[in-house]
Amino acid sequence: MREDDRHGLDRVESRARESRPDREGRIEVRGLSKTFPGMSRPALDGVDLIAEPGQLIDVMGPSGSGKSTLVMILNGLEAADKGQVLIAGRDMSDVPPAGRPTATVFQQDNLFPDLTVFDNVAYPLRAARLSPLQVADQAEVMLLRLGLAGLERAYSHELSRGQRRRVALARALVPQPRVLLLDEPLSGLDQALKAVLLDLIDGLRRRLGTTVVHVTHELGLALATADRIVVLDHGRVAGAGTPRQMYQHPANSFVAEFLGRSSFLDAETLGPVPPCGPGDDRRARIRVLGNELVVPVAPGVTVEPGHTATLLVRPHCLQIHPLGPTGQRNEVGCAAREPRQERGSAPHGLVGIVQEVRYRGETMEYLIETEQGSLLGTGDLWSEPLARHQMVSLKLAADHLWLLA
């Protein structure tokens, strides 16, 4: 990129940031409900959501959970039966789509086939009656940012799928909307291209201060880039929080299972554990797999003695060690390096048998059969992999487990 081009980009983006009050892109959704005619259940049922200015919110959930309906109500293409959508504190109920400070990119590119790339991107600027000089300046800046320089005169049928998605994104971003709504625009692209485009979106929203609501099924990308993740289930918010909160401390078993490979064990509660100090997490003593552990506890879980709760075990929380011919632990062939001793970790008396061995690229994954069910664990790539039907000893990293109702 030429130095004068870079300076032009910086000037345009600086003006965009300076023209926005701090609360301009804030989204607040209050009790949003929507039932379509002929449907037996609502598409949305009392959804609450807050997106602070400049945040990237990933909305996830199974098919039919209400994700696209939420986007359609945010941009005004559908009306809610109940509830409110506020952007920058203004109620959008009576504001038509064209009057909302939003732009939307759908799964389909929806480019104008009879217009060039430049004219597609320039379309919203001309519709806003900007001067030809402003149109040219802002369209060229966005084409540069999206890596489309040199394709200004091309038509959509001459572009690759990835290039068409870039044009659609450029057209949505060029009027500098306060809110960018993305309804699975990366669907159908290969993983490498998805990562590149999401990095572009993430970089642009940070530079421009645009609030982004992104409907996606891409868990890995969501965990890596989102400020917050919202999981919908049957039209309701099943869980919301930062990626780390949602993965490590989900609100319930549905969210835990939806957001990554997991194992669940029945645990007997033995009672609460007094906090070690101010701000210490709520903890409880439990009995699981014949061992007593002290583990973190989700809000609302009953931990008085004699109750049964569900223990979430992510693959990285299970330490696996192969057993030698005599049943002794073999330190040389450990499938996972042993971390520091965790508070309340289980002793090495737990034994299992390797049922499946899966190569995941960055790690090895093992399905271990125990007396109380199957557990997923991971191992590194620099140690000798375990074999199917091999006997192993297991240890649970108690501080990283999570007790659910």
Short mmCIF file of C-alpha atoms in Angstrom, two decimals:
data_model
loop_
_atom_site.label_atom_id
_atom_site.label_comp_id
_atom_site.label_asym_id
_atom_site.label_seq_id
_atom_site.Cartn_x
_atom_site.Cartn_y
_atom_site.Cartn_z
CA MET A 1 0.00 0.00 0.00
CA ARG A 2 1.40 3.42 -0.94
CA GLU A 3 2.17 5.88 1.87
CA ASP A 4 -0.36 8.43 0.62
CA ASP A 5 -3.02 5.70 0.47
CA ARG A 6 -2.26 4.75 4.07
CA HIS A 7 -2.53 8.38 5.20
CA GLY A 8 -5.87 8.69 3.39
CA LEU A 9 -7.19 5.58 5.15
CA ASP A 10 -6.09 6.88 8.53
CA ARG A 11 -7.71 10.30 7.94
CA VAL A 12 -11.08 8.79 6.96
CA GLU A 13 -11.10 6.36 9.91
CA SER A 14 -10.03 9.08 12.34
CA ARG A 15 -12.97 11.25 11.22
CA ALA A 16 -15.32 8.29 11.67
CA ARG A 17 -14.14 7.70 15.25
CA GLU A 18 -14.21 11.38 16.22
CA SER A 19 -17.76 11.85 14.91
CA ARG A 20 -19.20 9.25 17.31
CA PRO A 21 -20.22 9.80 20.90
CA ASP A 22 -19.22 6.99 23.25
CA ARG A 23 -22.76 5.55 23.42
CA GLU A 24 -23.63 5.90 19.74
CA GLY A 25 -23.29 2.21 18.87
CA ARG A 26 -24.75 0.76 22.06
CA ILE A 27 -27.46 -1.84 21.49
CA GLU A 28 -29.99 -2.77 24.14
CA VAL A 29 -32.59 -5.44 23.53
CA ARG A 30 -35.36 -5.71 26.12
CA GLY A 31 -37.76 -8.64 26.34
CA LEU A 32 -37.84 -9.27 22.61
CA SER A 33 -40.49 -11.78 21.50
CA LYS A 34 -41.66 -12.87 18.06
CA THR A 35 -44.01 -15.62 16.87
CA PHE A 36 -44.50 -16.19 13.16
CA PRO A 37 -47.97 -17.12 11.83
CA GLY A 38 -48.56 -20.86 11.82
CA MET A 39 -45.72 -21.56 14.25
CA SER A 40 -46.46 -23.50 17.44
CA ARG A 41 -43.71 -21.82 19.46
CA PRO A 42 -42.12 -18.38 19.40
CA ALA A 43 -39.01 -17.71 17.33
CA LEU A 44 -37.87 -15.36 20.10
CA ASP A 45 -39.13 -15.52 23.66
CA GLY A 46 -38.16 -12.68 26.00
CA VAL A 47 -34.63 -12.09 24.70
CA ASP A 48 -32.48 -9.55 26.56
CA LEU A 49 -29.12 -8.47 25.15
CA ILE A 50 -26.67 -5.61 25.58
CA ALA A 51 -23.80 -4.75 23.23
CA GLU A 52 -21.53 -1.91 24.25
CA PRO A 53 -20.13 0.43 21.57
CA GLY A 54 -17.42 -1.20 19.50
CA GLN A 55 -18.00 -4.70 20.84
CA LEU A 56 -18.14 -7.84 18.71
CA ILE A 57 -21.02 -10.02 19.90
CA ASP A 58 -21.26 -13.54 18.49
CA VAL A 59 -24.76 -15.03 18.55
CA MET A 60 -24.74 -18.81 18.45
CA GLY A 61 -27.22 -21.64 18.80
CA PRO A 62 -28.66 -24.62 16.94
CA SER A 63 -30.71 -24.21 13.78
CA GLY A 64 -34.10 -22.70 14.54
CA SER A 65 -32.99 -21.10 17.81
CA GLY A 66 -33.90 -17.56 16.67
CA LYS A 67 -30.53 -16.16 15.58
CA SER A 68 -31.58 -14.85 12.17
CA THR A 69 -34.89 -13.58 13.54
CA LEU A 70 -32.94 -11.48 16.04
CA VAL A 71 -30.90 -9.93 13.21
CA MET A 72 -34.03 -9.23 11.15
CA ILE A 73 -35.65 -7.40 14.07
CA LEU A 74 -32.48 -5.44 14.81
CA ASN A 75 -32.34 -4.15 11.22
CA GLY A 76 -36.08 -3.51 11.03
CA LEU A 77 -36.97 -6.07 8.36
CA GLU A 78 -39.17 -7.85 10.93
CA ALA A 79 -41.25 -6.32 13.71
CA ALA A 80 -41.24 -7.74 17.23
CA ASP A 81 -44.49 -8.76 18.89
CA LYS A 82 -43.18 -7.56 22.25
CA GLY A 83 -40.11 -5.84 23.56
CA GLN A 84 -37.81 -3.03 22.48
CA VAL A 85 -34.66 -2.48 20.47
CA LEU A 86 -32.68 0.60 21.49
CA ILE A 87 -29.63 1.88 19.60
CA ALA A 88 -27.74 4.73 21.25
CA GLY A 89 -30.64 5.00 23.66
CA ARG A 90 -33.25 5.56 20.92
CA ASP A 91 -36.23 3.22 20.60
CA MET A 92 -36.21 1.71 17.09
CA SER A 93 -39.80 0.43 17.20
CA ASP A 94 -41.15 2.99 14.71
CA VAL A 95 -37.94 3.50 12.74
CA PRO A 96 -37.94 1.88 9.26
CA PRO A 97 -34.91 -0.11 8.06
CA ALA A 98 -33.58 2.78 5.97
CA GLY A 99 -33.65 5.08 8.98
CA ARG A 100 -31.72 2.79 11.30
CA PRO A 101 -27.97 3.23 11.86
CA THR A 102 -27.36 -0.39 10.86
CA ALA A 103 -25.96 -2.30 7.90
CA THR A 104 -26.49 -6.02 7.29
CA VAL A 105 -24.55 -8.69 5.43
CA PHE A 106 -26.42 -11.96 4.85
CA GLN A 107 -25.28 -15.41 3.75
CA GLN A 108 -26.06 -14.45 0.15
CA ASP A 109 -23.88 -11.74 -1.37
CA ASN A 110 -26.85 -9.78 -2.83
CA LEU A 111 -24.58 -7.76 -5.09
CA PHE A 112 -26.02 -5.81 -8.03
CA PRO A 113 -24.97 -7.96 -11.02
CA ASP A 114 -25.12 -5.07 -13.49
CA LEU A 115 -22.81 -2.84 -11.41
CA THR A 116 -19.05 -2.99 -11.09
CA VAL A 117 -17.30 -3.63 -7.79
CA PHE A 118 -16.71 0.09 -7.35
CA ASP A 119 -20.31 0.99 -8.11
CA ASN A 120 -21.61 -1.70 -5.72
CA VAL A 121 -19.50 -0.27 -2.91
CA ALA A 122 -20.33 3.32 -3.83
CA TYR A 123 -24.09 2.66 -3.99
CA PRO A 124 -24.98 3.57 -0.35
CA LEU A 125 -22.82 6.71 -0.57
CA ARG A 126 -24.60 7.90 -3.70
CA ALA A 127 -27.95 7.06 -2.10
CA ALA A 128 -26.93 9.35 0.77
CA ARG A 129 -26.25 12.07 -1.85
CA LEU A 130 -22.60 12.56 -1.04
CA SER A 131 -20.53 14.57 -3.50
CA PRO A 132 -18.70 12.64 -6.25
CA LEU A 133 -15.40 13.45 -4.57
CA GLN A 134 -16.59 12.06 -1.21
CA VAL A 135 -17.99 8.97 -2.92
CA ALA A 136 -14.73 8.28 -4.71
CA ASP A 137 -12.62 8.94 -1.61
CA GLN A 138 -14.61 6.75 0.80
CA ALA A 139 -15.25 3.92 -1.66
CA GLU A 140 -11.58 3.68 -2.58
CA VAL A 141 -10.58 3.64 1.10
CA MET A 142 -12.92 0.73 1.83
CA LEU A 143 -11.80 -1.19 -1.27
CA LEU A 144 -8.21 -0.85 -0.09
CA ARG A 145 -9.07 -1.98 3.42
CA LEU A 146 -10.86 -5.10 2.13
CA GLY A 147 -8.08 -6.03 -0.28
CA LEU A 148 -10.11 -5.25 -3.40
CA ALA A 149 -7.80 -2.70 -5.02
CA GLY A 150 -7.46 -3.47 -8.73
CA LEU A 151 -10.92 -5.05 -8.97
CA GLU A 152 -12.88 -1.78 -9.17
CA ARG A 153 -14.11 -2.42 -12.72
CA ALA A 154 -14.88 -6.12 -12.30
CA TYR A 155 -18.43 -7.49 -12.16
CA SER A 156 -19.70 -9.94 -9.55
CA HIS A 157 -19.72 -12.92 -11.93
CA GLU A 158 -16.00 -12.38 -12.51
CA LEU A 159 -15.16 -12.66 -8.81
CA SER A 160 -14.46 -15.62 -6.55
CA ARG A 161 -16.85 -16.35 -3.70
CA GLY A 162 -14.42 -14.87 -1.20
CA GLN A 163 -14.04 -11.69 -3.27
CA ARG A 164 -17.82 -11.32 -3.51
CA ARG A 165 -18.08 -11.56 0.29
CA ARG A 166 -15.44 -8.84 0.59
CA VAL A 167 -17.43 -6.59 -1.74
CA ALA A 168 -20.59 -7.19 0.32
CA LEU A 169 -18.69 -6.32 3.50
CA ALA A 170 -17.18 -3.21 1.90
CA ARG A 171 -20.61 -2.01 0.77
CA ALA A 172 -22.00 -2.52 4.28
CA LEU A 173 -19.12 -0.74 5.99
CA VAL A 174 -18.55 2.18 3.62
CA PRO A 175 -21.38 4.37 5.06
CA GLN A 176 -19.78 3.84 8.49
CA PRO A 177 -22.83 2.39 10.26
CA ARG A 178 -22.96 2.46 14.04
CA VAL A 179 -23.99 -1.21 14.01
CA LEU A 180 -22.94 -3.96 11.60
CA LEU A 181 -25.19 -7.04 11.55
CA LEU A 182 -23.69 -10.23 10.10
CA ASP A 183 -25.99 -13.19 9.46
CA GLU A 184 -23.49 -15.98 8.74
CA PRO A 185 -21.76 -14.10 5.89
CA LEU A 186 -18.79 -16.49 6.06
CA SER A 187 -20.94 -19.59 5.47
CA GLY A 188 -19.68 -21.79 2.65
CA LEU A 189 -16.12 -20.46 2.69
CA ASP A 190 -13.09 -22.56 3.54
CA GLN A 191 -11.67 -22.27 7.05
CA ALA A 192 -8.58 -20.30 6.04
CA LEU A 193 -10.65 -17.69 4.17
CA LYS A 194 -13.13 -17.45 7.05
CA ALA A 195 -10.28 -16.66 9.42
CA VAL A 196 -8.87 -14.00 7.05
CA LEU A 197 -12.23 -12.27 6.57
CA LEU A 198 -13.08 -12.36 10.28
CA ASP A 199 -9.70 -10.81 11.04
CA LEU A 200 -10.53 -8.04 8.55
CA ILE A 201 -13.93 -7.46 10.17
CA ASP A 202 -12.39 -7.47 13.63
CA GLY A 203 -9.68 -4.99 12.63
CA LEU A 204 -12.12 -2.63 10.91
CA ARG A 205 -14.61 -2.57 13.77
CA ARG A 206 -11.79 -1.75 16.19
CA ARG A 207 -10.53 1.10 13.99
CA LEU A 208 -13.97 2.49 13.20
CA GLY A 209 -15.61 1.82 16.58
CA THR A 210 -18.45 -0.13 14.92
CA THR A 211 -20.56 -2.44 17.07
CA VAL A 212 -20.88 -5.87 15.43
CA VAL A 213 -23.52 -8.55 16.02
CA HIS A 214 -22.36 -11.72 14.27
CA VAL A 215 -24.51 -14.83 13.83
CA THR A 216 -22.16 -17.78 13.44
CA HIS A 217 -21.66 -21.52 13.91
CA GLU A 218 -17.88 -21.19 13.99
CA LEU A 219 -16.99 -21.92 17.62
CA GLY A 220 -13.23 -21.64 17.21
CA LEU A 221 -13.42 -18.23 15.54
CA ALA A 222 -15.99 -17.01 18.07
CA LEU A 223 -13.80 -17.97 21.02
CA ALA A 224 -10.82 -16.23 19.41
CA THR A 225 -12.40 -12.91 18.35
CA ALA A 226 -15.68 -12.20 20.18
CA ASP A 227 -15.93 -9.84 23.15
CA ARG A 228 -19.07 -11.67 24.24
CA ILE A 229 -20.93 -14.80 23.15
CA VAL A 230 -24.70 -15.19 23.37
CA VAL A 231 -26.16 -18.69 22.99
CA LEU A 232 -29.83 -19.01 22.01
CA ASP A 233 -31.97 -22.12 22.48
CA HIS A 234 -35.60 -22.27 21.37
CA GLY A 235 -35.77 -18.48 21.20
CA ARG A 236 -34.36 -17.84 24.66
CA VAL A 237 -30.94 -16.79 25.91
CA ALA A 238 -29.39 -19.97 27.33
CA GLY A 239 -26.17 -18.22 28.31
CA ALA A 240 -24.16 -15.04 27.74
CA GLY A 241 -20.68 -13.94 28.72
CA THR A 242 -17.09 -13.59 27.61
CA PRO A 243 -15.64 -16.50 25.58
CA ARG A 244 -13.61 -17.67 28.58
CA GLN A 245 -16.63 -17.51 30.91
CA MET A 246 -18.84 -19.35 28.45
CA TYR A 247 -16.34 -22.13 27.79
CA GLN A 248 -14.98 -22.67 31.29
CA HIS A 249 -17.98 -21.68 33.41
CA PRO A 250 -21.15 -22.17 31.31
CA ALA A 251 -24.54 -21.49 32.83
CA ASN A 252 -25.90 -24.97 32.15
CA SER A 253 -25.22 -28.31 30.49
CA PHE A 254 -26.75 -27.22 27.17
CA VAL A 255 -24.33 -24.31 26.79
CA ALA A 256 -21.43 -26.48 27.95
CA GLU A 257 -22.14 -29.13 25.34
CA PHE A 258 -22.86 -26.64 22.57
CA LEU A 259 -19.61 -24.74 23.08
CA GLY A 260 -17.17 -27.60 22.78
CA ARG A 261 -16.39 -31.24 23.41
CA SER A 262 -17.21 -32.16 26.98
CA SER A 263 -17.65 -35.01 29.40
CA PHE A 264 -20.25 -35.07 32.16
CA LEU A 265 -20.11 -37.09 35.36
CA ASP A 266 -22.64 -37.55 38.15
CA ALA A 267 -21.19 -36.17 41.38
CA GLU A 268 -22.42 -36.49 44.96
CA THR A 269 -22.28 -33.19 46.86
CA LEU A 270 -20.70 -33.33 50.32
CA GLY A 271 -21.19 -29.72 51.32
CA PRO A 272 -19.91 -26.18 50.70
CA VAL A 273 -16.28 -25.19 51.28
CA PRO A 274 -15.56 -21.87 53.05
CA PRO A 275 -13.85 -19.31 50.79
CA CYS A 276 -10.08 -19.02 51.10
CA GLY A 277 -10.21 -15.23 50.91
CA PRO A 278 -12.07 -12.19 49.51
CA GLY A 279 -13.27 -12.76 45.95
CA ASP A 280 -12.70 -16.53 46.09
CA ASP A 281 -15.06 -18.54 43.89
CA ARG A 282 -17.87 -20.55 45.41
CA ARG A 283 -16.64 -24.11 45.93
CA ALA A 284 -17.98 -27.42 47.15
CA ARG A 285 -16.64 -30.79 48.19
CA ILE A 286 -17.91 -33.63 45.99
CA ARG A 287 -17.42 -37.35 45.52
CA VAL A 288 -16.88 -38.50 41.95
CA LEU A 289 -15.27 -41.62 40.47
CA GLY A 290 -14.60 -42.83 44.01
CA ASN A 291 -12.56 -39.73 44.95
CA GLU A 292 -13.29 -36.57 46.92
CA LEU A 293 -12.56 -33.24 45.22
CA VAL A 294 -13.05 -29.56 45.92
CA VAL A 295 -14.38 -27.89 42.77
CA PRO A 296 -15.81 -24.51 41.63
CA VAL A 297 -19.61 -24.35 41.57
CA ALA A 298 -22.03 -22.62 39.20
CA PRO A 299 -24.56 -20.18 40.72
CA GLY A 300 -27.77 -21.78 41.93
CA VAL A 301 -26.37 -25.30 42.34
CA THR A 302 -27.39 -27.03 45.59
CA VAL A 303 -24.27 -28.34 47.32
CA GLU A 304 -25.67 -29.49 50.64
CA PRO A 305 -24.71 -33.09 51.50
CA GLY A 306 -26.59 -35.85 49.73
CA HIS A 307 -27.51 -34.12 46.46
CA THR A 308 -26.48 -35.15 42.96
CA ALA A 309 -25.02 -32.61 40.53
CA THR A 310 -23.39 -32.71 37.09
CA LEU A 311 -19.63 -32.26 36.82
CA LEU A 312 -18.34 -30.70 33.59
CA VAL A 313 -14.96 -32.10 32.52
CA ARG A 314 -13.35 -30.39 29.51
CA PRO A 315 -10.73 -32.50 27.70
CA HIS A 316 -7.84 -30.38 29.02
CA CYS A 317 -8.96 -31.05 32.61
CA LEU A 318 -8.20 -34.77 32.34
CA GLN A 319 -4.58 -35.81 32.84
CA ILE A 320 -3.81 -39.19 31.29
CA HIS A 321 -0.85 -41.44 32.12
CA PRO A 322 -0.19 -44.83 30.51
CA LEU A 323 0.25 -47.80 32.84
CA GLY A 324 3.09 -50.25 32.38
CA PRO A 325 2.75 -54.04 32.31
CA THR A 326 2.67 -54.16 36.13
CA GLY A 327 0.00 -51.49 36.36
CA GLN A 328 2.49 -48.80 37.42
CA ARG A 329 2.45 -45.36 35.86
CA ASN A 330 4.97 -44.97 33.04
CA GLU A 331 6.50 -41.50 33.35
CA VAL A 332 8.42 -41.73 30.07
CA GLY A 333 5.37 -42.18 27.87
CA CYS A 334 3.02 -39.65 29.50
CA ALA A 335 0.35 -38.48 27.06
CA ALA A 336 0.10 -35.13 28.77
CA ARG A 337 2.69 -33.23 30.74
CA GLU A 338 1.69 -33.06 34.37
CA PRO A 339 0.97 -29.52 35.54
CA ARG A 340 1.51 -28.24 39.05
CA GLN A 341 -0.42 -29.98 41.81
CA GLU A 342 -3.99 -28.62 41.81
CA ARG A 343 -5.90 -27.94 45.01
CA GLY A 344 -8.07 -31.00 45.63
CA SER A 345 -6.85 -32.96 42.56
CA ALA A 346 -7.76 -36.61 42.46
CA PRO A 347 -5.16 -39.24 43.35
CA HIS A 348 -3.85 -41.53 40.64
CA GLY A 349 -6.02 -44.49 41.66
CA LEU A 350 -8.56 -43.93 38.88
CA VAL A 351 -8.04 -46.31 35.95
CA GLY A 352 -9.53 -46.41 32.47
CA ILE A 353 -9.11 -48.02 29.06
CA VAL A 354 -8.46 -46.09 25.83
CA GLN A 355 -11.37 -46.73 23.45
CA GLU A 356 -10.64 -44.22 20.66
CA VAL A 357 -7.55 -42.31 19.50
CA ARG A 358 -8.14 -39.19 17.36
CA TYR A 359 -5.55 -36.93 15.77
CA ARG A 360 -6.80 -33.30 15.97
CA GLY A 361 -3.87 -31.55 14.31
CA GLU A 362 -2.65 -29.59 17.33
CA THR A 363 -3.41 -32.29 19.92
CA MET A 364 -4.24 -35.94 20.30
CA GLU A 365 -7.72 -36.71 21.65
CA TYR A 366 -8.55 -39.83 23.61
CA LEU A 367 -11.87 -41.37 24.57
CA ILE A 368 -11.35 -43.18 27.87
CA GLU A 369 -13.83 -45.72 29.24
CA THR A 370 -14.20 -45.82 33.03
CA GLU A 371 -16.54 -47.61 35.43
CA GLN A 372 -18.79 -44.53 35.49
CA GLY A 373 -18.80 -43.70 31.79
CA SER A 374 -16.64 -42.22 29.05
CA LEU A 375 -14.27 -39.27 29.39
CA LEU A 376 -12.54 -37.15 26.75
CA GLY A 377 -8.93 -36.16 27.29
CA THR A 378 -6.09 -34.67 25.26
CA GLY A 379 -2.41 -35.37 24.88
CA ASP A 380 0.52 -33.55 23.31
CA LEU A 381 2.13 -34.39 19.97
CA TRP A 382 5.70 -34.75 21.19
CA SER A 383 5.00 -37.83 23.32
CA GLU A 384 4.34 -41.31 22.05
CA PRO A 385 0.58 -41.56 21.42
CA LEU A 386 -1.54 -43.95 23.41
CA ALA A 387 -2.95 -47.04 21.73
CA ARG A 388 -6.47 -48.34 21.64
CA HIS A 389 -7.28 -50.75 24.51
CA GLN A 390 -4.32 -49.41 26.50
CA MET A 391 -4.84 -49.13 30.25
CA VAL A 392 -4.23 -45.67 31.72
CA SER A 393 -4.39 -43.87 35.04
CA LEU A 394 -6.44 -40.68 35.21
CA LYS A 395 -6.31 -37.53 37.27
CA LEU A 396 -8.86 -34.70 37.31
CA ALA A 397 -7.54 -31.11 37.55
CA ALA A 398 -10.08 -30.06 40.17
CA ASP A 399 -9.57 -26.28 39.92
CA HIS A 400 -10.61 -26.40 36.25
CA LEU A 401 -13.75 -28.49 36.65
CA TRP A 402 -17.23 -26.92 36.94
CA LEU A 403 -20.18 -28.20 38.93
CA LEU A 404 -23.57 -27.70 37.26
CA ALA A 405 -27.12 -28.39 38.38
#
